[in-house]
Backbone as numpy.savetxt, mean C-alpha at the origin, in Angstrom:
# Nx Ny Nz CAx CAy CAz Cx Cy Cz
5.71 13.36 -12.79 5.56 12.54 -13.99 5.58 11.07 -13.56
4.63 10.28 -13.98 4.57 8.90 -13.56 4.41 7.98 -14.75
4.79 6.74 -14.55 4.60 5.71 -15.56 3.43 4.84 -15.15
2.60 4.43 -16.07 1.57 3.43 -15.81 2.07 2.08 -16.28
1.49 1.03 -15.75 1.89 -0.33 -16.10 0.88 -0.91 -17.07
1.37 -1.42 -18.19 0.48 -2.07 -19.15 -0.12 -3.32 -18.53
-1.37 -3.58 -18.87 -2.00 -4.83 -18.41 -1.35 -6.02 -19.08
-1.21 -7.16 -18.39 -0.62 -8.35 -18.98 -1.59 -9.00 -19.96
-1.17 -10.15 -20.48 -2.00 -10.83 -21.45 -3.32 -11.27 -20.92
-4.26 -11.57 -21.81 -5.60 -11.93 -21.43 -5.59 -13.13 -20.49
-6.38 -13.04 -19.42 -6.51 -14.15 -18.48 -5.44 -14.16 -17.42
-4.53 -13.19 -17.40 -3.46 -13.17 -16.41 -3.42 -11.83 -15.71
-3.07 -11.84 -14.45 -2.86 -10.59 -13.72 -1.47 -10.65 -13.13
-0.63 -9.62 -13.36 0.74 -9.62 -12.86 0.75 -9.32 -11.37
1.26 -10.25 -10.59 1.41 -10.08 -9.15 2.86 -10.32 -8.79
3.51 -9.34 -8.21 4.90 -9.49 -7.85 5.02 -10.43 -6.66
5.71 -11.55 -6.82 5.82 -12.56 -5.76 7.24 -13.09 -5.69
8.20 -12.20 -5.63 9.61 -12.59 -5.67 10.02 -13.16 -4.33
9.57 -14.37 -4.04 9.83 -14.98 -2.73 11.32 -15.20 -2.51
11.80 -14.73 -1.33 13.20 -14.91 -0.99 14.15 -14.12 -1.84
13.67 -13.06 -2.50 14.50 -12.34 -3.46 15.70 -11.69 -2.82
15.61 -11.29 -1.56 16.73 -10.61 -0.93 17.90 -11.56 -0.70
17.65 -12.88 -0.78 18.71 -13.83 -0.54 19.18 -14.52 -1.82
18.31 -14.61 -2.83 18.64 -15.35 -4.04 18.50 -14.43 -5.26
19.63 -13.99 -5.84 19.53 -13.13 -7.02 18.76 -13.81 -8.14
17.96 -13.03 -8.85 17.18 -13.58 -9.96 18.10 -13.98 -11.10
17.84 -15.13 -11.71 18.60 -15.56 -12.86 18.10 -14.88 -14.09
18.96 -14.67 -15.08 18.56 -14.01 -16.29 19.41 -14.42 -17.47
19.05 -13.98 -18.63 19.82 -14.31 -19.82 21.16 -13.60 -19.81
22.12 -14.02 -20.67 23.42 -13.36 -20.71 23.29 -11.86 -20.89
24.02 -11.10 -20.10 23.97 -9.65 -20.19 22.94 -9.00 -19.32
22.04 -9.80 -18.76 21.01 -9.24 -17.89 21.59 -8.86 -16.54
21.10 -7.78 -15.94 21.57 -7.32 -14.64 20.92 -8.16 -13.54
21.72 -8.91 -12.74 21.12 -9.68 -11.65 20.48 -8.73 -10.62
19.36 -9.14 -10.09 18.65 -8.33 -9.10 18.61 -9.09 -7.79
19.04 -8.42 -6.71 19.19 -9.10 -5.42 18.01 -8.94 -4.50
16.98 -8.19 -4.90 15.84 -8.00 -4.02 14.79 -7.13 -4.65
13.66 -6.98 -3.99 12.59 -6.19 -4.59 12.91 -4.71 -4.66
13.75 -4.19 -3.75 14.11 -2.77 -3.87 14.96 -2.54 -5.12
15.94 -3.40 -5.33 16.78 -3.29 -6.52 15.93 -3.44 -7.79
14.94 -4.31 -7.72 14.02 -4.49 -8.84 13.27 -3.20 -9.12
12.80 -2.53 -8.06 12.05 -1.29 -8.21 12.92 -0.20 -8.86
14.15 -0.06 -8.39 15.04 0.97 -8.93 15.35 0.69 -10.40
15.67 -0.55 -10.72 15.97 -0.89 -12.11 14.78 -0.65 -13.01
13.59 -1.01 -12.57 12.39 -0.78 -13.37 12.13 0.71 -13.55
12.25 1.46 -12.48 11.98 2.91 -12.56 12.92 3.59 -13.55
14.14 3.12 -13.63 15.11 3.72 -14.53 15.03 3.18 -15.96
14.25 2.13 -16.15 14.20 1.47 -17.47 13.34 2.19 -18.47
12.31 2.90 -18.00 11.36 3.53 -18.91 10.50 2.52 -19.65
10.44 1.29 -19.12 9.74 0.20 -19.79 8.44 -0.14 -19.06
7.70 -1.08 -19.64 6.56 -1.65 -18.94 7.06 -2.85 -18.13
6.27 -3.27 -17.16 6.65 -4.43 -16.37 6.80 -5.68 -17.25
5.90 -5.85 -18.19 5.96 -7.05 -19.04 7.26 -7.13 -19.79
7.67 -6.03 -20.42 8.92 -6.00 -21.19 10.13 -6.05 -20.26
10.04 -5.34 -19.15 11.17 -5.29 -18.22 11.47 -6.68 -17.64
10.45 -7.36 -17.17 10.66 -8.69 -16.58 11.13 -9.71 -17.59
10.62 -9.59 -18.82 11.06 -10.50 -19.87 12.55 -10.33 -20.14
13.05 -9.10 -20.04 14.48 -8.87 -20.24 15.34 -9.27 -19.06
14.79 -9.27 -17.88 15.55 -9.60 -16.68 15.63 -11.08 -16.41
14.58 -11.82 -16.74 14.50 -13.22 -16.37 14.31 -14.09 -17.59
15.22 -15.02 -17.83 15.17 -15.84 -19.01 14.22 -17.03 -18.87
14.28 -17.72 -17.73 13.44 -18.87 -17.48 12.05 -18.42 -17.09
11.05 -18.74 -17.89 9.69 -18.26 -17.63 9.19 -18.68 -16.25
9.68 -19.83 -15.77 9.25 -20.30 -14.43 9.78 -19.44 -13.31
10.78 -18.62 -13.61 11.37 -17.77 -12.56 10.86 -16.34 -12.62
10.02 -16.01 -13.60 9.45 -14.66 -13.67 8.60 -14.42 -12.42
8.84 -13.30 -11.73 8.11 -13.07 -10.44 6.67 -12.67 -10.67
5.91 -13.49 -11.38 4.49 -13.28 -11.55 3.81 -14.61 -11.30
3.04 -14.71 -10.24 2.42 -15.98 -9.92 1.66 -15.93 -8.63
1.75 -16.99 -7.87 0.96 -17.06 -6.65 1.80 -17.26 -5.41
3.13 -17.33 -5.53 3.96 -17.50 -4.34 3.95 -16.23 -3.50
4.23 -16.37 -2.23 4.13 -15.26 -1.29 5.45 -14.50 -1.17
5.38 -13.20 -1.25 6.53 -12.36 -0.97 6.82 -12.37 0.52
8.05 -12.11 0.88 8.44 -12.00 2.29 8.72 -10.57 2.61
7.98 -9.99 3.53 8.24 -8.64 3.96 7.49 -7.60 3.16
7.71 -6.33 3.54 7.05 -5.21 2.87 7.64 -5.05 1.46
6.82 -5.02 0.43 7.34 -4.96 -0.94 8.10 -3.68 -1.24
9.25 -3.84 -1.92 10.09 -2.75 -2.42 10.76 -1.93 -1.31
10.65 -2.32 -0.06 11.19 -1.50 1.03 12.71 -1.47 1.01
13.31 -0.26 0.91 14.78 -0.16 0.92 15.33 -0.51 2.31
16.56 -1.02 2.33 17.19 -1.33 3.60 17.71 -0.07 4.29
18.02 0.95 3.51 18.62 2.17 4.07 17.54 3.08 4.65
17.65 3.48 5.92 16.68 4.43 6.51 16.67 5.74 5.72
15.52 6.35 5.63 15.39 7.62 4.92 15.17 7.50 3.43
15.21 6.27 2.91 15.00 6.08 1.47 13.55 5.71 1.14
12.66 5.81 2.12 11.26 5.53 1.84 10.39 6.37 2.77
9.16 6.63 2.32 8.23 7.43 3.11 6.81 7.00 2.80
5.91 7.21 3.78 4.52 6.82 3.64 3.65 8.07 3.82
2.73 8.28 2.88 1.81 9.42 2.92 0.39 8.89 2.71
-0.59 9.71 3.08 -1.98 9.29 2.91 -2.87 10.46 2.57
-3.83 10.21 1.69 -4.93 11.14 1.42 -6.19 10.60 2.11
-7.07 11.51 2.48 -8.33 11.14 3.10 -9.50 11.82 2.44
-10.68 11.30 2.69 -11.93 11.78 2.09 -11.85 11.72 0.57
-11.31 10.62 0.08 -11.13 10.45 -1.37 -12.21 9.61 -2.02
-13.01 8.90 -1.20 -13.99 7.98 -1.75 -15.42 8.55 -1.65
-16.27 8.07 -2.52 -17.65 8.58 -2.57 -18.40 8.29 -1.28
-17.99 7.22 -0.57 -18.64 6.92 0.70 -17.67 6.20 1.62
-17.87 6.39 2.92 -17.14 5.67 3.95 -18.19 5.07 4.89
-18.11 3.76 5.07 -19.12 3.06 5.88 -20.54 3.35 5.38
-20.66 3.38 4.06 -21.96 3.60 3.39 -22.53 4.99 3.63
-21.72 5.91 4.13 -22.16 7.29 4.30 -21.51 8.15 3.23
-22.30 8.91 2.52 -21.79 9.72 1.39 -20.77 10.77 1.86
-19.72 10.93 1.07 -18.68 11.93 1.33 -18.81 13.04 0.30
-18.82 14.26 0.77 -18.91 15.41 -0.13 -17.53 15.73 -0.71
-17.46 15.97 -2.00 -16.21 16.35 -2.64 -15.80 17.73 -2.15
-14.49 17.90 -1.94 -13.97 19.18 -1.48 -13.37 19.13 -0.10
-13.43 17.97 0.55 -12.89 17.81 1.91 -11.58 17.01 1.91
-10.94 16.91 0.78 -9.69 16.16 0.67 -8.69 16.59 1.73
-8.10 15.61 2.44 -7.04 15.94 3.38 -5.81 15.06 3.13
-4.72 15.36 3.85 -3.43 14.75 3.55 -2.62 14.63 4.82
-1.88 13.50 4.95 -1.04 13.26 6.12 0.30 12.64 5.73
1.30 12.95 6.51 2.55 12.21 6.45 2.43 11.08 7.47
2.61 9.84 7.00 2.43 8.67 7.87 3.72 8.20 8.53
4.86 8.69 8.04 6.14 8.31 8.63 7.05 7.64 7.65
8.22 7.19 8.11 9.17 6.50 7.22 8.69 5.11 6.90
9.23 4.55 5.82 8.83 3.20 5.42 9.13 2.15 6.44
10.09 2.44 7.33 10.45 1.48 8.37 9.28 1.16 9.31
8.27 2.01 9.33 7.10 1.76 10.19 6.15 0.73 9.58
6.28 0.46 8.28 5.37 -0.46 7.62 5.54 -1.90 8.12
4.43 -2.61 8.24 4.47 -4.03 8.54 3.63 -4.75 7.49
3.60 -6.08 7.58 2.85 -6.83 6.58 1.98 -7.90 7.25
1.37 -8.69 6.43 0.40 -9.68 6.87 0.98 -10.58 7.95
0.23 -10.77 9.04 0.63 -11.67 10.10 1.49 -11.08 11.19
2.05 -9.91 10.96 2.91 -9.29 11.97 2.05 -8.55 13.00
2.55 -8.41 14.23 1.79 -7.68 15.25 1.66 -6.20 14.90
0.46 -5.67 15.10 0.19 -4.25 14.85 0.30 -3.51 16.18
1.34 -2.74 16.32 1.63 -2.05 17.58 1.79 -0.56 17.31
1.05 0.28 18.02 1.18 1.72 17.86 2.56 2.19 18.28
2.97 3.35 17.74 4.27 3.89 18.09 4.29 4.58 19.45
3.13 4.84 20.02 3.05 5.50 21.31 1.72 5.11 21.97
1.46 5.62 23.15 0.19 5.36 23.83 -0.97 5.81 22.94
-1.86 4.87 22.64 -2.96 5.13 21.71 -4.22 5.49 22.48
-4.84 6.62 22.11 -6.08 7.05 22.75 -7.24 6.18 22.27
-7.36 6.03 20.96 -8.43 5.22 20.36 -8.02 4.75 18.99
-7.42 3.57 18.92 -6.89 3.06 17.66 -8.00 2.65 16.71
-7.81 2.98 15.43 -8.78 2.61 14.41 -8.09 2.17 13.14
-8.81 1.39 12.33 -8.25 0.90 11.06 -9.09 1.42 9.90
-8.46 1.53 8.76 -9.12 1.96 7.53 -8.67 1.06 6.39
-9.59 0.68 5.53 -9.30 -0.24 4.42 -9.04 0.58 3.15
-7.89 0.37 2.54 -7.45 1.21 1.44 -6.65 0.42 0.43
-6.37 1.08 -0.71 -5.31 0.64 -1.60 -4.11 1.56 -1.36
-2.93 0.97 -1.50 -1.69 1.76 -1.42 -0.99 1.69 -2.78
-0.78 2.85 -3.38 0.01 2.92 -4.61 1.47 3.09 -4.24
2.36 2.40 -4.97 3.78 2.40 -4.65 4.56 2.97 -5.82
5.54 3.82 -5.52 6.33 4.53 -6.52 7.82 4.42 -6.20
8.64 4.50 -7.23 10.08 4.64 -7.03 10.54 5.83 -7.87
11.35 6.67 -7.28 11.85 7.88 -7.95 13.06 7.47 -8.81
12.98 7.76 -10.12 14.07 7.34 -11.01 15.22 8.34 -10.98
16.24 8.06 -11.78 17.45 8.87 -11.77 17.22 10.29 -12.30
16.08 10.52 -12.97 15.74 11.87 -13.43 14.86 12.61 -12.44
14.58 11.97 -11.29 13.78 12.63 -10.27 12.28 12.48 -10.48
11.87 11.57 -11.38 10.44 11.34 -11.66 9.93 10.15 -10.84
8.74 10.30 -10.28 8.12 9.21 -9.52 7.46 8.25 -10.51
7.90 7.00 -10.52 7.38 5.99 -11.43 6.46 5.04 -10.67
5.26 4.89 -11.15 4.28 4.00 -10.53 4.71 2.54 -10.70
4.79 1.82 -9.59 5.18 0.41 -9.61 3.97 -0.53 -9.61
2.94 -0.16 -8.86 1.78 -0.99 -8.72 1.03 -0.61 -7.45
0.08 -1.44 -7.05 -0.69 -1.13 -5.85 -0.93 -2.41 -5.06
-1.30 -2.25 -3.81 -1.58 -3.39 -2.95 -2.63 -3.01 -1.92
-3.12 -4.05 -1.22 -4.11 -3.83 -0.19 -3.43 -3.30 1.08
-4.10 -2.37 1.76 -3.50 -1.74 2.94 -4.50 -1.55 4.06
-3.98 -1.60 5.28 -4.71 -1.27 6.49 -4.05 -0.04 7.08
-4.68 1.10 6.95 -4.13 2.36 7.47 -4.57 2.49 8.95
-3.65 2.15 9.83 -3.92 2.25 11.27 -3.54 3.66 11.75
-4.35 4.23 12.63 -4.03 5.53 13.21 -4.74 5.68 14.55
-4.35 6.70 15.29 -4.99 7.00 16.57 -6.15 7.95 16.32
-7.25 7.38 15.82 -8.41 8.20 15.48 -8.99 8.89 16.71
-8.83 8.27 17.88 -9.31 8.88 19.11 -8.60 10.19 19.42
-7.30 10.22 19.22 -6.52 11.45 19.40 -6.93 12.51 18.39
-7.12 12.08 17.15 -7.45 13.02 16.08 -8.79 13.70 16.32
-9.75 12.99 16.87 -11.06 13.58 17.09 -11.15 14.33 18.41
-10.34 13.96 19.38 -10.34 14.67 20.67 -9.54 15.96 20.58
-8.49 15.96 19.76 -7.60 17.13 19.64 -7.30 17.35 18.15
-8.18 18.03 17.46 -8.04 18.20 16.02 -6.76 18.94 15.64
-6.24 19.74 16.55 -4.98 20.42 16.26 -3.80 19.46 16.23
-3.98 18.25 16.73 -2.93 17.24 16.73 -3.23 16.13 15.73
-4.06 16.45 14.75 -4.48 15.43 13.78 -3.31 14.77 13.07
-2.29 15.54 12.73 -1.16 14.96 12.01 -0.38 13.97 12.87
-0.31 14.23 14.18 0.37 13.29 15.07 -0.37 11.95 15.12
-1.69 11.98 14.94 -2.48 10.76 15.05 -2.16 9.74 13.99
-1.55 10.19 12.89 -1.25 9.31 11.77 0.15 8.70 11.83
0.97 9.12 12.76 2.34 8.62 12.83 2.38 7.26 13.52
1.82 6.28 12.83 1.74 4.91 13.33 1.94 3.94 12.17
2.16 2.67 12.46 2.36 1.71 11.38 1.14 1.56 10.49
1.37 1.24 9.24 0.34 0.76 8.33 0.70 -0.64 7.90
-0.32 -1.41 7.52 -0.09 -2.80 7.11 -0.28 -2.89 5.60
0.69 -3.51 4.91 0.61 -3.73 3.46 0.67 -5.21 3.17
-0.06 -5.63 2.15 0.10 -7.00 1.66 1.51 -7.15 1.08
2.11 -8.34 1.21 3.43 -8.56 0.62 3.37 -8.75 -0.89
2.18 -8.83 -1.46 2.03 -9.00 -2.90 1.60 -7.68 -3.53
2.12 -7.40 -4.72 1.83 -6.15 -5.42 1.17 -6.43 -6.77
0.09 -5.73 -7.04 -0.58 -5.85 -8.35 0.11 -4.89 -9.30
0.73 -5.41 -10.35 1.52 -4.59 -11.28 0.62 -3.99 -12.36
-0.43 -3.38 -11.95 -1.40 -2.77 -12.86 -1.98 -1.52 -12.22
-2.79 -0.80 -13.00 -3.53 0.32 -12.44 -4.62 -0.22 -11.50
-5.25 0.68 -10.78 -6.31 0.30 -9.86 -7.47 -0.34 -10.64
-8.19 -1.28 -10.03 -9.36 -1.83 -10.70 -10.48 -0.81 -10.75
-11.43 -1.01 -11.61 -12.60 -0.12 -11.65 -13.39 -0.22 -10.35
-13.55 -1.46 -9.86 -14.32 -1.66 -8.64 -13.94 -2.99 -8.03
-13.85 -3.01 -6.71 -13.58 -4.27 -6.00 -14.24 -4.21 -4.63
-14.95 -5.28 -4.29 -15.61 -5.36 -2.98 -14.58 -5.73 -1.91
-14.58 -4.98 -0.82 -13.67 -5.25 0.29 -14.46 -5.37 1.58
-13.84 -5.97 2.57 -14.49 -6.13 3.86 -13.50 -6.10 4.97
-13.97 -5.81 6.18 -13.10 -5.76 7.36 -13.86 -6.34 8.56
-13.13 -7.04 9.43 -13.69 -7.53 10.67 -12.71 -7.30 11.82
-13.26 -7.16 13.00 -12.48 -7.15 14.24 -13.07 -8.21 15.15
-12.22 -9.14 15.60 -12.61 -10.16 16.53 -11.99 -9.88 17.89
-12.78 -10.10 18.93 -12.28 -9.88 20.30 -12.64 -11.10 21.15
-11.64 -11.66 21.78 -11.84 -12.85 22.64 -12.55 -13.98 21.88
-12.20 -14.13 20.61 -12.73 -15.22 19.82 -14.09 -15.00 19.21
-14.69 -13.83 19.43 -16.01 -13.52 18.89 -15.95 -12.32 17.95
-16.83 -12.32 16.96 -16.90 -11.22 16.02 -17.44 -9.97 16.71
-16.66 -8.90 16.72 -17.06 -7.64 17.34 -17.64 -6.67 16.33
-17.06 -6.64 15.13 -17.44 -5.62 14.13 -17.16 -6.14 12.74
-18.02 -5.77 11.81 -17.84 -6.15 10.42 -18.37 -5.04 9.52
-17.66 -4.76 8.44 -18.08 -3.76 7.46 -17.67 -4.20 6.07
-18.49 -3.81 5.08 -18.15 -4.04 3.68 -18.12 -2.71 2.94
-17.36 -2.65 1.87 -17.26 -1.43 1.10 -16.72 -1.69 -0.29
-16.42 -0.60 -0.99 -15.94 -0.71 -2.38 -14.72 0.18 -2.58
-13.66 -0.42 -3.12 -12.49 0.33 -3.57 -12.41 0.28 -5.09
-11.59 1.16 -5.66 -11.42 1.19 -7.12 -11.74 2.55 -7.69
-11.44 2.71 -8.96 -11.55 4.03 -9.59 -12.99 4.56 -9.60
-13.97 3.66 -9.71 -15.36 4.11 -9.74 -15.82 4.67 -8.40
-15.11 4.28 -7.32 -15.48 4.76 -5.97 -14.71 5.98 -5.55
-13.78 6.46 -6.38 -12.94 7.58 -6.01 -13.55 8.92 -6.43
-13.44 9.89 -5.53 -13.79 11.27 -5.88 -12.65 11.96 -6.61
-11.42 11.49 -6.38 -10.22 12.08 -6.98 -9.39 10.95 -7.57
-8.88 11.14 -8.75 -8.12 10.08 -9.43 -6.76 9.90 -8.78
-6.18 8.71 -9.02 -4.82 8.46 -8.55 -3.86 9.47 -9.16
-4.04 9.81 -10.40 -3.12 10.73 -11.05 -3.20 12.14 -10.46
-4.39 12.56 -10.04 -4.51 13.85 -9.37 -3.74 13.83 -8.05
-3.89 12.76 -7.28 -3.16 12.68 -6.01 -1.66 12.64 -6.24
-1.24 11.97 -7.31 0.19 11.96 -7.67 0.68 13.38 -7.93
-0.08 14.13 -8.71 0.37 15.48 -9.05 0.45 16.36 -7.81
-0.52 16.23 -6.93 -0.50 17.02 -5.70 0.73 16.74 -4.87
1.15 15.48 -4.82 2.28 15.10 -3.99 3.63 15.30 -4.67
3.78 14.80 -5.87 5.12 14.71 -6.46 5.56 15.97 -7.18
4.71 16.98 -7.31 5.14 18.21 -7.96 6.04 19.05 -7.04
6.16 18.64 -5.77 6.90 19.43 -4.79 8.38 19.11 -4.82
9.17 20.05 -5.37 10.59 19.84 -5.53 11.35 19.81 -4.22
12.43 19.04 -4.21 13.29 18.96 -3.03 12.86 17.96 -1.99
11.70 17.33 -2.20 11.20 16.36 -1.21 11.61 14.95 -1.57
11.63 14.63 -2.88 11.88 13.28 -3.33 13.19 13.24 -4.15
13.98 12.20 -3.93 15.24 12.10 -4.62 15.41 10.71 -5.21
16.29 10.54 -6.22 16.42 9.26 -6.91 16.65 8.09 -5.96
15.97 7.01 -6.26 16.10 5.79 -5.46 15.11 5.71 -4.30
14.37 6.77 -4.07 13.43 6.78 -2.96 12.16 6.01 -3.34
11.62 5.25 -2.39 10.35 4.53 -2.59 9.28 5.22 -1.77
8.16 5.51 -2.42 7.06 6.24 -1.77 5.81 5.36 -1.77
5.24 5.23 -0.59 4.00 4.47 -0.40 2.88 5.50 -0.18
1.91 5.50 -1.08 0.84 6.50 -1.03 -0.51 5.81 -0.77
-1.05 5.97 0.42 -2.35 5.45 0.77 -3.42 6.33 0.13
-4.35 5.71 -0.59 -5.26 6.43 -1.45 -6.62 6.71 -0.83
-6.75 6.51 0.46 -8.01 6.83 1.13 -8.88 5.61 1.33
-9.78 5.71 2.32 -10.52 4.53 2.75 -11.99 4.57 2.33
-12.58 3.37 2.31 -14.03 3.24 2.17 -14.64 2.61 3.42
-13.77 2.12 4.31 -14.21 1.50 5.58 -13.38 2.06 6.71
-14.03 2.47 7.80 -13.34 3.00 8.96 -13.97 2.41 10.22
-13.16 1.76 11.06 -13.69 1.22 12.31 -14.10 2.32 13.26
-13.34 3.39 13.30 -13.62 4.47 14.27 -14.95 5.15 13.97
-15.30 5.28 12.69 -16.56 5.94 12.35 -17.78 5.13 12.83
-17.55 3.84 13.14 -18.62 3.03 13.74 -18.46 2.95 15.25
-17.56 3.74 15.82 -17.39 3.77 17.26 -16.60 2.60 17.82
-15.86 1.91 16.96 -15.07 0.74 17.40 -13.62 1.17 17.63
-13.14 1.01 18.86 -11.76 1.30 19.21 -11.04 0.00 19.55
-9.89 -0.21 18.95 -9.15 -1.46 19.14 -8.65 -1.60 20.57
-8.63 -2.84 21.03 -8.09 -3.17 22.34 -7.00 -4.23 22.18
-6.16 -4.32 23.18 -5.08 -5.29 23.13 -5.62 -6.70 22.88
-5.03 -7.37 21.89 -5.43 -8.74 21.56 -6.44 -8.84 20.44
-7.05 -7.74 20.00 -8.01 -7.79 18.91 -7.39 -8.34 17.63
-8.14 -9.14 16.90 -7.70 -9.67 15.62 -8.39 -8.89 14.50
-7.58 -8.23 13.66 -8.08 -7.40 12.57 -7.85 -8.12 11.24
-8.90 -8.26 10.45 -8.78 -8.91 9.15 -9.44 -8.04 8.09
-8.77 -7.83 6.96 -9.39 -7.15 5.83 -9.15 -7.98 4.58
-10.11 -7.94 3.66 -10.04 -8.77 2.45 -10.48 -7.95 1.23
-9.84 -8.28 0.11 -10.18 -7.65 -1.17 -10.59 -8.75 -2.12
-11.87 -8.76 -2.51 -12.38 -9.86 -3.34 -11.78 -9.83 -4.74
-11.52 -8.65 -5.27 -11.01 -8.55 -6.64 -9.63 -9.16 -6.85
-8.72 -8.83 -5.92 -7.34 -9.31 -6.04 -7.11 -10.61 -5.29
-8.01 -10.92 -4.34 -7.80 -12.08 -3.49 -6.84 -11.81 -2.34
-6.35 -10.58 -2.21 -5.41 -10.26 -1.14 -6.14 -10.10 0.19
-5.45 -10.42 1.28 -6.02 -10.23 2.61 -4.91 -9.91 3.60
-5.31 -9.33 4.72 -4.38 -8.98 5.79 -5.00 -9.39 7.12
-4.22 -10.06 7.95 -4.68 -10.44 9.28 -3.59 -10.10 10.29
-3.94 -9.28 11.28 -2.96 -8.82 12.26 -3.60 -8.74 13.64
-2.86 -9.13 14.66 -3.29 -8.90 16.04 -2.83 -7.52 16.48
-3.73 -6.78 17.11 -3.40 -5.47 17.66 -2.88 -5.63 19.09
-1.82 -4.90 19.37 -1.24 -4.87 20.73 -1.06 -3.42 21.14
-1.71 -3.02 22.20 -1.59 -1.65 22.61 -2.43 -1.36 23.85
């Protein structure tokens, strides 16, 4: 069971930008529960049964302090400090096309990407967890959830993601495909507190030694999906005993751009950049491996 987020007022898009939240508790009206960070914010929202608009209005009295704006978040959004309280999963073959090549419905796949501690964000070095056979990147949206006190996964929002994996290992040894995904993923520090857009143009580049090596464009959003976000939620969260209250789940919703499908394997020092025109979010990371 999941909650959707109501769209904000006309002309505004809610973007979570609680800069420095882990160090400075949010101010609020008398009786409001102070929040010391984005994880605490996620838990309180998940347990509130409210929309983001109503929830934030109740938490923060001064409109200038409402975490909706253009300031930059620090770190991976909503990430708990306690190990084991977060997990990353991914679906694949979810989009109508990858690298402009049509995808047939019925090939949906699924991977465990690892604990949330593996996540990194914009500007941080992208380093594989082990010797990489052929590193590749994929451009995706990541939906983020927090499990409430009743054991229900509540949708918090979505953000731009770079799903890094050892695609070379996966294609050379298909029986080890799940191992190929146990690597960091990159998330934007900003979260869109709404459902997925209908359509958004995205792009990816890899630069090597100061020159453009590879470039691809694609489309993310509900119109490009073969399977809805809610279907993927049901497939994952219906499994009892896996998720417990307070847990944050990062769900990668599948790619429309893949460097490996174009035969591009990352090398040490490569600069990877992905951009989402609809949200304005972008990610830039140097690969080391």
